[in-house]
Short mmCIF file of C-alpha atoms in Angstrom, two decimals:
data_model
loop_
_atom_site.label_atom_id
_atom_site.label_comp_id
_atom_site.label_asym_id
_atom_site.label_seq_id
_atom_site.Cartn_x
_atom_site.Cartn_y
_atom_site.Cartn_z
CA UNK V 28 0.00 0.00 0.00
CA UNK V 29 1.32 3.45 -0.97
CA UNK V 30 1.21 5.85 1.98
CA UNK V 31 -1.24 8.71 1.48
CA UNK V 32 0.12 10.69 4.45
CA UNK V 33 3.65 12.07 4.63
CA UNK V 34 4.92 13.78 7.77
CA UNK V 35 7.98 15.97 7.24
CA UNK V 36 10.06 17.18 10.17
CA UNK V 37 11.47 20.63 9.54
CA UNK V 38 13.94 22.60 11.62
CA UNK V 39 14.75 26.29 11.99
CA UNK V 40 17.02 25.97 8.94
CA UNK V 41 13.88 25.44 6.87
CA UNK V 42 13.63 23.85 3.43
CA UNK V 43 17.41 24.03 2.89
CA UNK V 44 17.98 21.66 5.80
CA UNK V 45 15.69 18.91 4.47
CA UNK V 46 16.87 15.70 2.92
CA UNK V 47 16.18 14.73 -0.70
CA UNK V 48 13.21 12.46 0.12
CA UNK V 49 11.53 15.08 2.30
CA UNK V 50 11.96 17.75 -0.40
CA UNK V 51 10.52 15.43 -3.05
CA UNK V 52 7.48 14.76 -0.86
CA UNK V 53 6.82 18.49 -0.51
CA UNK V 54 7.38 19.12 -4.23
CA UNK V 55 4.84 16.42 -5.14
CA UNK V 56 2.26 17.37 -2.51
CA UNK V 57 -1.15 18.81 -3.38
CA UNK V 58 -1.80 20.09 0.15
CA UNK V 59 0.57 20.87 3.02
CA UNK V 60 -0.78 21.27 6.56
CA UNK V 61 1.29 22.81 9.34
CA UNK V 62 1.68 25.59 11.84
CA UNK V 63 1.97 29.08 10.31
CA UNK V 64 5.60 29.32 11.49
CA UNK V 65 6.47 26.06 9.70
CA UNK V 66 4.57 26.91 6.54
CA UNK V 67 6.47 30.22 6.37
CA UNK V 68 9.74 28.26 6.11
CA UNK V 69 8.74 26.81 2.72
CA UNK V 70 9.85 28.43 -0.55
CA UNK V 71 7.17 30.05 -2.74
CA UNK V 72 8.00 27.72 -5.65
CA UNK V 73 6.08 24.79 -4.11
CA UNK V 74 2.79 24.29 -5.97
CA UNK V 75 0.89 22.75 -3.05
CA UNK V 76 -1.86 24.60 -1.25
CA UNK V 77 -0.95 25.49 2.35
CA UNK V 78 -3.36 25.09 5.23
CA UNK V 79 -2.64 26.03 8.86
CA UNK V 80 -3.85 23.84 11.72
CA UNK V 81 -7.20 24.92 13.15
CA UNK V 82 -7.43 26.62 16.54
CA UNK V 83 -8.10 24.88 18.84
CA UNK V 84 -5.82 22.21 17.42
CA UNK V 85 -7.48 19.24 15.73
CA UNK V 86 -6.37 16.40 13.44
CA UNK V 87 -9.68 16.56 11.56
CA UNK V 88 -8.32 18.46 8.50
CA UNK V 89 -5.89 15.57 7.94
CA UNK V 90 -8.06 12.61 8.86
CA UNK V 91 -11.02 13.76 6.76
CA UNK V 92 -8.78 13.54 3.65
CA UNK V 93 -7.84 9.93 4.36
CA UNK V 94 -6.73 8.18 1.19
CA UNK V 95 -5.82 11.38 -0.66
CA UNK V 96 -2.16 12.50 -0.80
CA UNK V 97 -1.28 14.96 1.92
CA UNK V 98 1.85 16.36 3.60
CA UNK V 99 2.06 17.48 7.23
CA UNK V 100 4.85 19.66 8.57
CA UNK V 101 6.17 19.09 12.09
CA UNK V 102 8.97 20.55 14.19
CA UNK V 103 12.15 18.49 14.20
CA UNK V 104 11.41 14.84 14.87
CA UNK V 105 7.62 14.42 14.44
CA UNK V 106 7.63 11.29 16.63
CA UNK V 107 9.16 13.03 19.66
CA UNK V 108 6.31 14.81 21.46
CA UNK V 109 5.17 15.81 17.99
CA UNK V 110 2.15 15.64 15.73
CA UNK V 111 3.55 12.48 14.12
CA UNK V 112 2.96 10.60 17.36
CA UNK V 113 -0.65 11.85 17.46
CA UNK V 114 -1.26 10.87 13.85
CA UNK V 115 0.27 7.42 14.40
CA UNK V 116 -2.54 6.67 16.87
CA UNK V 117 -5.15 7.32 14.18
CA UNK V 118 -3.45 6.20 10.96
CA UNK V 119 -2.13 2.71 10.17
CA UNK V 120 1.69 2.54 9.87
CA UNK V 121 1.54 1.37 6.25
CA UNK V 122 -0.50 4.46 5.33
CA UNK V 123 2.00 6.98 6.71
CA UNK V 124 5.64 7.77 6.07
CA UNK V 125 7.75 10.04 8.28
CA UNK V 126 10.88 12.00 7.39
CA UNK V 127 12.36 13.27 10.66
CA UNK V 128 14.76 16.16 11.09
CA UNK V 129 17.08 16.48 14.08
CA UNK V 130 14.94 17.01 17.19
CA UNK V 131 15.38 19.98 19.47
CA UNK V 132 16.50 17.50 22.14
CA UNK V 133 19.29 16.19 19.88
CA UNK V 134 20.41 19.71 19.02
CA UNK V 135 20.32 20.78 22.68
CA UNK V 136 22.35 17.73 23.79
CA UNK V 137 24.90 18.56 21.10
CA UNK V 138 25.15 22.18 22.26
CA UNK V 139 25.50 21.14 25.92
CA UNK V 140 27.87 18.23 25.28
CA UNK V 141 25.50 15.86 27.12
CA UNK V 142 25.15 12.19 26.12
CA UNK V 143 21.50 12.02 25.13
CA UNK V 144 20.99 8.59 26.69
CA UNK V 145 21.82 10.07 30.11
CA UNK V 146 19.35 12.95 29.86
CA UNK V 147 15.71 13.06 30.95
CA UNK V 148 13.34 14.75 28.50
CA UNK V 149 10.30 16.56 29.89
CA UNK V 150 7.63 18.35 27.88
CA UNK V 151 5.73 21.32 29.33
CA UNK V 152 3.93 21.97 26.04
CA UNK V 153 0.26 22.23 27.07
CA UNK V 154 1.17 20.27 30.21
CA UNK V 155 1.18 21.32 33.89
CA UNK V 156 4.41 22.75 35.28
CA UNK V 157 4.01 20.33 38.20
CA UNK V 158 5.06 17.47 35.88
CA UNK V 159 8.63 18.65 36.40
CA UNK V 160 8.56 17.76 40.12
CA UNK V 161 8.89 14.03 39.43
CA UNK V 162 12.27 14.56 37.75
CA UNK V 163 14.00 16.72 40.38
CA UNK V 164 16.88 14.98 42.08
CA UNK V 165 20.55 15.94 42.58
CA UNK V 166 22.78 15.73 39.50
CA UNK V 167 19.88 15.07 37.12
CA UNK V 168 20.26 16.55 33.65
CA UNK V 169 16.95 17.65 32.17
CA UNK V 170 15.94 18.88 28.74
CA UNK V 171 12.63 20.67 29.09
CA UNK V 172 10.45 21.58 26.11
CA UNK V 173 9.00 24.97 27.02
CA UNK V 174 5.36 25.88 26.57
CA UNK V 175 6.10 29.54 25.83
CA UNK V 176 8.47 32.42 26.52
CA UNK V 177 7.45 32.54 30.17
CA UNK V 178 8.38 28.90 30.89
CA UNK V 179 12.03 29.53 31.92
CA UNK V 180 11.00 32.01 34.63
CA UNK V 181 8.26 29.68 35.87
CA UNK V 182 10.67 26.74 35.96
CA UNK V 183 13.28 28.79 37.84
CA UNK V 184 10.68 29.72 40.46
CA UNK V 185 9.61 26.09 40.85
CA UNK V 186 13.26 25.04 41.29
CA UNK V 187 13.72 27.64 44.02
CA UNK V 188 10.57 26.51 45.83
CA UNK V 189 11.67 22.87 45.72
CA UNK V 190 15.13 23.55 47.12
CA UNK V 191 16.95 23.36 43.77
CA UNK V 192 17.89 27.03 43.53
CA UNK V 193 21.59 26.31 42.80
CA UNK V 194 20.61 24.49 39.59
CA UNK V 195 22.19 25.75 36.37
CA UNK V 196 19.70 26.77 33.67
CA UNK V 197 20.49 27.21 29.99
CA UNK V 198 17.84 28.60 27.64
CA UNK V 199 18.34 27.66 23.99
CA UNK V 200 16.24 29.71 21.57
CA UNK V 201 15.54 28.87 17.91
CA UNK V 202 17.88 25.88 17.87
CA UNK V 203 19.43 25.20 14.46
CA UNK V 204 18.45 28.52 12.91
CA UNK V 205 19.98 31.91 12.23
CA UNK V 206 18.32 33.33 15.37
CA UNK V 207 19.78 30.71 17.72
CA UNK V 208 20.71 32.20 21.09
CA UNK V 209 21.92 30.82 24.42
CA UNK V 210 21.20 32.28 27.87
CA UNK V 211 22.86 30.86 31.00
CA UNK V 212 22.09 31.44 34.65
CA UNK V 213 21.19 29.97 38.04
CA UNK V 214 17.65 29.35 39.22
CA UNK V 215 18.36 31.38 42.36
CA UNK V 216 19.37 34.43 40.30
CA UNK V 217 16.98 34.09 37.36
CA UNK V 218 15.29 37.40 36.61
CA UNK V 219 14.46 37.18 32.89
CA UNK V 220 10.67 36.94 32.79
CA UNK V 221 10.27 36.47 29.02
CA UNK V 222 12.41 34.93 26.29
CA UNK V 223 11.62 33.88 22.74
CA UNK V 224 8.55 31.65 22.61
CA UNK V 225 10.46 28.91 20.76
CA UNK V 226 12.91 27.73 23.39
CA UNK V 227 14.21 24.68 25.21
CA UNK V 228 15.65 24.51 28.73
CA UNK V 229 18.72 22.51 29.72
CA UNK V 230 18.88 22.10 33.52
CA UNK V 231 21.66 20.67 35.67
CA UNK V 232 19.88 19.95 38.94
CA UNK V 233 21.71 20.95 42.11
CA UNK V 234 20.00 20.80 45.49
CA UNK V 235 20.22 22.84 48.67
CA UNK V 236 21.24 20.92 51.78
CA UNK V 237 17.63 20.87 53.00
CA UNK V 238 15.99 19.99 49.66
CA UNK V 239 13.78 16.88 49.81
CA UNK V 240 15.41 13.89 48.16
CA UNK V 241 12.61 11.62 47.02
CA UNK V 242 13.63 8.09 45.99
CA UNK V 243 12.35 6.43 42.85
CA UNK V 244 11.61 3.22 44.77
CA UNK V 245 8.23 2.54 46.38
CA UNK V 246 7.64 3.73 49.92
CA UNK V 247 8.05 7.51 50.06
CA UNK V 248 8.22 8.99 53.56
CA UNK V 249 4.77 9.61 55.05
CA UNK V 250 5.80 13.23 55.66
CA UNK V 251 5.77 14.11 51.94
CA UNK V 252 2.01 13.51 51.73
CA UNK V 253 -0.61 15.96 52.97
CA UNK V 254 -3.19 13.78 54.74
CA UNK V 255 -5.78 13.64 57.50
CA UNK V 256 -4.67 10.27 58.83
CA UNK V 257 -6.15 8.26 55.96
CA UNK V 258 -2.80 7.24 54.55
CA UNK V 259 -1.40 3.83 53.67
CA UNK V 260 1.73 4.04 55.79
CA UNK V 261 5.18 3.84 54.24
CA UNK V 262 6.13 0.22 54.89
CA UNK V 263 2.66 -1.15 54.11
CA UNK V 264 2.57 1.03 51.00
CA UNK V 265 5.86 -0.42 49.77
CA UNK V 266 4.57 -3.98 50.29
CA UNK V 267 1.27 -3.12 48.61
CA UNK V 268 2.96 -1.58 45.54
CA UNK V 269 5.25 -4.59 45.23
CA UNK V 270 2.14 -6.79 45.00
CA UNK V 271 0.44 -4.42 42.55
CA UNK V 272 3.62 -4.65 40.39
CA UNK V 273 3.27 -1.62 38.08
CA UNK V 274 4.48 -1.94 34.49
CA UNK V 275 4.89 0.83 31.86
CA UNK V 276 1.59 1.86 30.30
CA UNK V 277 -0.60 0.08 32.85
CA UNK V 278 -3.60 1.64 34.62
CA UNK V 279 -4.45 1.20 38.30
CA UNK V 280 -7.65 2.04 40.15
CA UNK V 281 -6.98 3.36 43.66
CA UNK V 282 -10.39 2.81 45.26
CA UNK V 283 -11.01 4.66 48.50
CA UNK V 284 -7.86 6.61 47.72
CA UNK V 285 -7.59 8.71 50.90
CA UNK V 286 -4.75 11.12 50.13
CA UNK V 287 -3.86 9.30 46.88
CA UNK V 288 -0.54 7.78 47.97
CA UNK V 289 -0.90 4.44 46.14
CA UNK V 290 -1.94 5.95 42.80
CA UNK V 291 0.76 8.61 43.07
CA UNK V 292 3.55 6.13 43.74
CA UNK V 293 2.22 3.85 40.99
CA UNK V 294 2.61 6.72 38.50
CA UNK V 295 6.06 7.63 39.80
CA UNK V 296 7.19 4.07 38.99
CA UNK V 297 7.32 4.91 35.26
CA UNK V 298 6.32 7.95 33.13
CA UNK V 299 3.77 5.85 31.20
CA UNK V 300 2.01 4.43 34.27
CA UNK V 301 -1.52 5.80 34.76
CA UNK V 302 -3.81 5.94 37.77
CA UNK V 303 -7.40 6.76 38.64
CA UNK V 304 -8.05 7.72 42.27
CA UNK V 305 -11.64 7.23 43.46
CA UNK V 306 -12.53 9.15 46.61
CA UNK V 307 -15.88 10.27 48.04
CA UNK V 308 -14.68 12.76 50.69
CA UNK V 309 -14.30 16.31 49.35
CA UNK V 310 -11.51 17.34 51.71
CA UNK V 311 -9.50 14.25 50.73
CA UNK V 312 -10.08 14.99 47.07
CA UNK V 313 -8.32 18.30 47.65
CA UNK V 314 -5.46 16.47 49.37
CA UNK V 315 -5.10 14.15 46.37
CA UNK V 316 -4.95 17.11 43.98
CA UNK V 317 -2.29 18.77 46.14
CA UNK V 318 -0.20 15.63 46.51
CA UNK V 319 -0.26 14.63 42.84
CA UNK V 320 1.13 18.05 41.84
CA UNK V 321 3.72 18.21 44.62
CA UNK V 322 5.03 14.75 43.73
CA UNK V 323 5.11 15.33 39.98
CA UNK V 324 2.18 13.29 38.63
CA UNK V 325 -0.47 15.91 37.74
CA UNK V 326 -1.90 13.45 35.19
CA UNK V 327 -3.43 11.30 37.94
CA UNK V 328 -7.19 11.25 37.28
CA UNK V 329 -9.41 12.03 40.25
CA UNK V 330 -12.95 10.62 40.32
CA UNK V 331 -15.16 12.18 42.99
CA UNK V 332 -17.64 9.66 44.32
CA UNK V 333 -18.16 6.51 46.31
CA UNK V 334 -17.58 3.00 44.99
CA UNK V 335 -19.12 0.98 43.50
CA UNK V 336 -21.31 3.60 41.77
CA UNK V 337 -18.33 5.87 40.97
CA UNK V 338 -16.62 3.03 39.08
CA UNK V 339 -19.17 2.89 36.29
CA UNK V 340 -17.83 3.94 32.89
CA UNK V 341 -14.16 4.04 33.91
CA UNK V 342 -11.49 2.54 31.66
CA UNK V 343 -10.80 -1.09 32.58
CA UNK V 344 -7.70 -1.33 34.78
CA UNK V 345 -4.68 -3.61 34.80
CA UNK V 346 -4.55 -3.50 38.61
CA UNK V 347 -6.82 -2.39 41.45
CA UNK V 348 -6.06 -1.40 45.00
CA UNK V 349 -8.88 -1.20 47.53
CA UNK V 350 -7.64 0.66 50.55
CA UNK V 351 -11.03 1.50 51.97
CA UNK V 352 -14.47 0.05 51.49
CA UNK V 353 -13.92 -3.70 51.23
CA UNK V 354 -16.98 -4.19 53.46
CA UNK V 355 -19.20 -1.99 51.25
CA UNK V 356 -21.68 -4.14 49.38
CA UNK V 357 -20.67 -4.65 45.74
CA UNK V 358 -17.24 -2.99 45.81
CA UNK V 359 -15.12 -6.14 45.50
CA UNK V 360 -17.52 -7.67 42.98
CA UNK V 361 -17.57 -4.57 40.74
CA UNK V 362 -13.79 -4.24 40.87
CA UNK V 363 -13.29 -7.92 40.00
CA UNK V 364 -15.71 -7.62 37.09
CA UNK V 365 -13.87 -4.59 35.68
CA UNK V 366 -10.36 -5.99 36.10
CA UNK V 367 -8.69 -7.13 32.88
CA UNK V 368 -7.77 -10.81 32.52
CA UNK V 369 -4.38 -11.32 34.13
CA UNK V 370 -4.88 -8.20 36.26
CA UNK V 371 -3.95 -7.90 39.93
CA UNK V 372 -6.31 -7.01 42.76
CA UNK V 373 -4.84 -6.04 46.12
CA UNK V 374 -7.04 -5.14 49.09
CA UNK V 375 -6.07 -4.16 52.62
CA UNK V 376 -8.21 -4.53 55.73
CA UNK V 377 -7.61 -3.54 59.35
CA UNK V 378 -10.92 -4.55 60.96
CA UNK V 379 -12.17 -8.03 61.76
CA UNK V 380 -15.15 -7.45 59.47
CA UNK V 381 -12.90 -6.42 56.60
CA UNK V 382 -10.64 -9.39 57.19
CA UNK V 383 -13.63 -11.73 57.13
CA UNK V 384 -14.63 -10.35 53.71
CA UNK V 385 -11.12 -10.97 52.35
CA UNK V 386 -10.99 -14.49 53.78
CA UNK V 387 -14.33 -15.29 52.13
CA UNK V 388 -13.18 -13.77 48.82
CA UNK V 389 -10.01 -15.87 48.84
CA UNK V 390 -12.07 -19.01 49.45
CA UNK V 391 -14.10 -18.27 46.33
CA UNK V 392 -11.50 -16.75 43.98
CA UNK V 393 -8.10 -17.85 45.26
CA UNK V 394 -5.12 -15.61 45.90
CA UNK V 395 -2.83 -15.07 48.86
CA UNK V 396 -3.55 -13.63 52.30
CA UNK V 397 -0.72 -11.92 54.17
CA UNK V 398 -0.74 -10.55 57.70
CA UNK V 399 1.46 -7.47 58.07
CA UNK V 400 2.52 -6.58 61.58
CA UNK V 401 4.90 -3.68 62.19
CA UNK V 402 6.35 -2.15 65.35
CA UNK V 403 8.42 0.97 65.94
CA UNK V 404 10.75 1.77 68.79
CA UNK V 405 9.28 4.60 70.90
CA UNK V 406 10.21 6.14 74.26
CA UNK V 407 8.93 4.64 77.51
CA UNK V 408 10.20 6.67 80.41
CA UNK V 409 13.96 6.75 80.11
CA UNK V 410 14.00 3.72 77.84
CA UNK V 411 12.56 2.58 74.50
CA UNK V 412 9.98 -0.07 73.76
CA UNK V 413 8.19 -1.48 70.73
CA UNK V 414 4.85 0.11 69.81
CA UNK V 415 2.92 -2.13 67.43
CA UNK V 416 0.72 -0.70 64.71
CA UNK V 417 -2.63 -2.30 63.99
CA UNK V 418 -2.06 -5.46 61.93
CA UNK V 419 -3.03 -5.32 58.25
CA UNK V 420 -4.56 -8.19 56.30
CA UNK V 421 -3.58 -8.02 52.64
CA UNK V 422 -5.30 -9.96 49.87
CA UNK V 423 -3.37 -10.40 46.63
CA UNK V 424 -5.21 -12.18 43.80
CA UNK V 425 -4.65 -12.38 40.06
CA UNK V 426 -7.59 -12.69 37.67
CA UNK V 427 -7.32 -15.70 35.38
#
């Protein structure tokens, strides 16, 4: 099958920087769709009609011409946070061909002298600034795709607030073009409120002595979560997440989410992990929203409502955690029904009634029951003694 859709990556050096195949595709095209800035880079000799993307952005102008030859312009590498990736979700691979140009990330790594495989790439294009929080740790090297000319100042302020004021910031404007410019500074001293809208940030993360250092492993300190006491405590949370076993691209339901700790740590396990937190209490919903931003996973979806009714219509999950509500009629049954084949269901109970429900469920559906008992050393007069937490019964079952 001959592809009807051609996606051409174009850099700041314009038509002159394109390869022979990309130029031929544009010369033969009847219609070229792209952003006004990209279309302006084309020479007037091209015979194709030129059509800018609609505002708000939509793929409709391309998809409604399916089967008829069409060229789309994209910045740099179309498959790196670009329109090519969006089109690939709607168009079969054999119907589309892509001619990439060097990405802004590749150009930035070359300018900075950074091995690209050791750099973390973060996009703030139409994404919350809070997404950056997940990537802040000492000595990290970040390439950040800016949303606009105000992004560098906003990022510098976030770094200061998070205890990363000593971090070195480099703004790279119009990479690969005649207007390329570099601006260097420290987050602590950053005062430039606006730069060119087309820019990328290179950040060498350096932390203050008192900056929080959040591990990438499961079991964040309880103190990093805002909560009202409804929190799966650190050690139990680590055990629970080990049983949930997150994998890239998987979705978890955190049912009776409390402050959202399980869903948040699930998403921190990998950038492609997704989570839906279901919580009925309004004050706890606000805690979840605060925690997901502070810990760098603003994409966590919050569903306000009580299970099982609030579960209707949600995307089927790969794993489910029930931290509250195992004794509520229909919750376990509805979760089990929604779980994908091969999915994992983990439920915790602290009461005798909740434990009885889990024991009965295991008798009918299999799985493992684990009793978790923890104790911490605490003062007793002039000495220390063990103070035991309430034991937790954990059910771990996989759906056949």
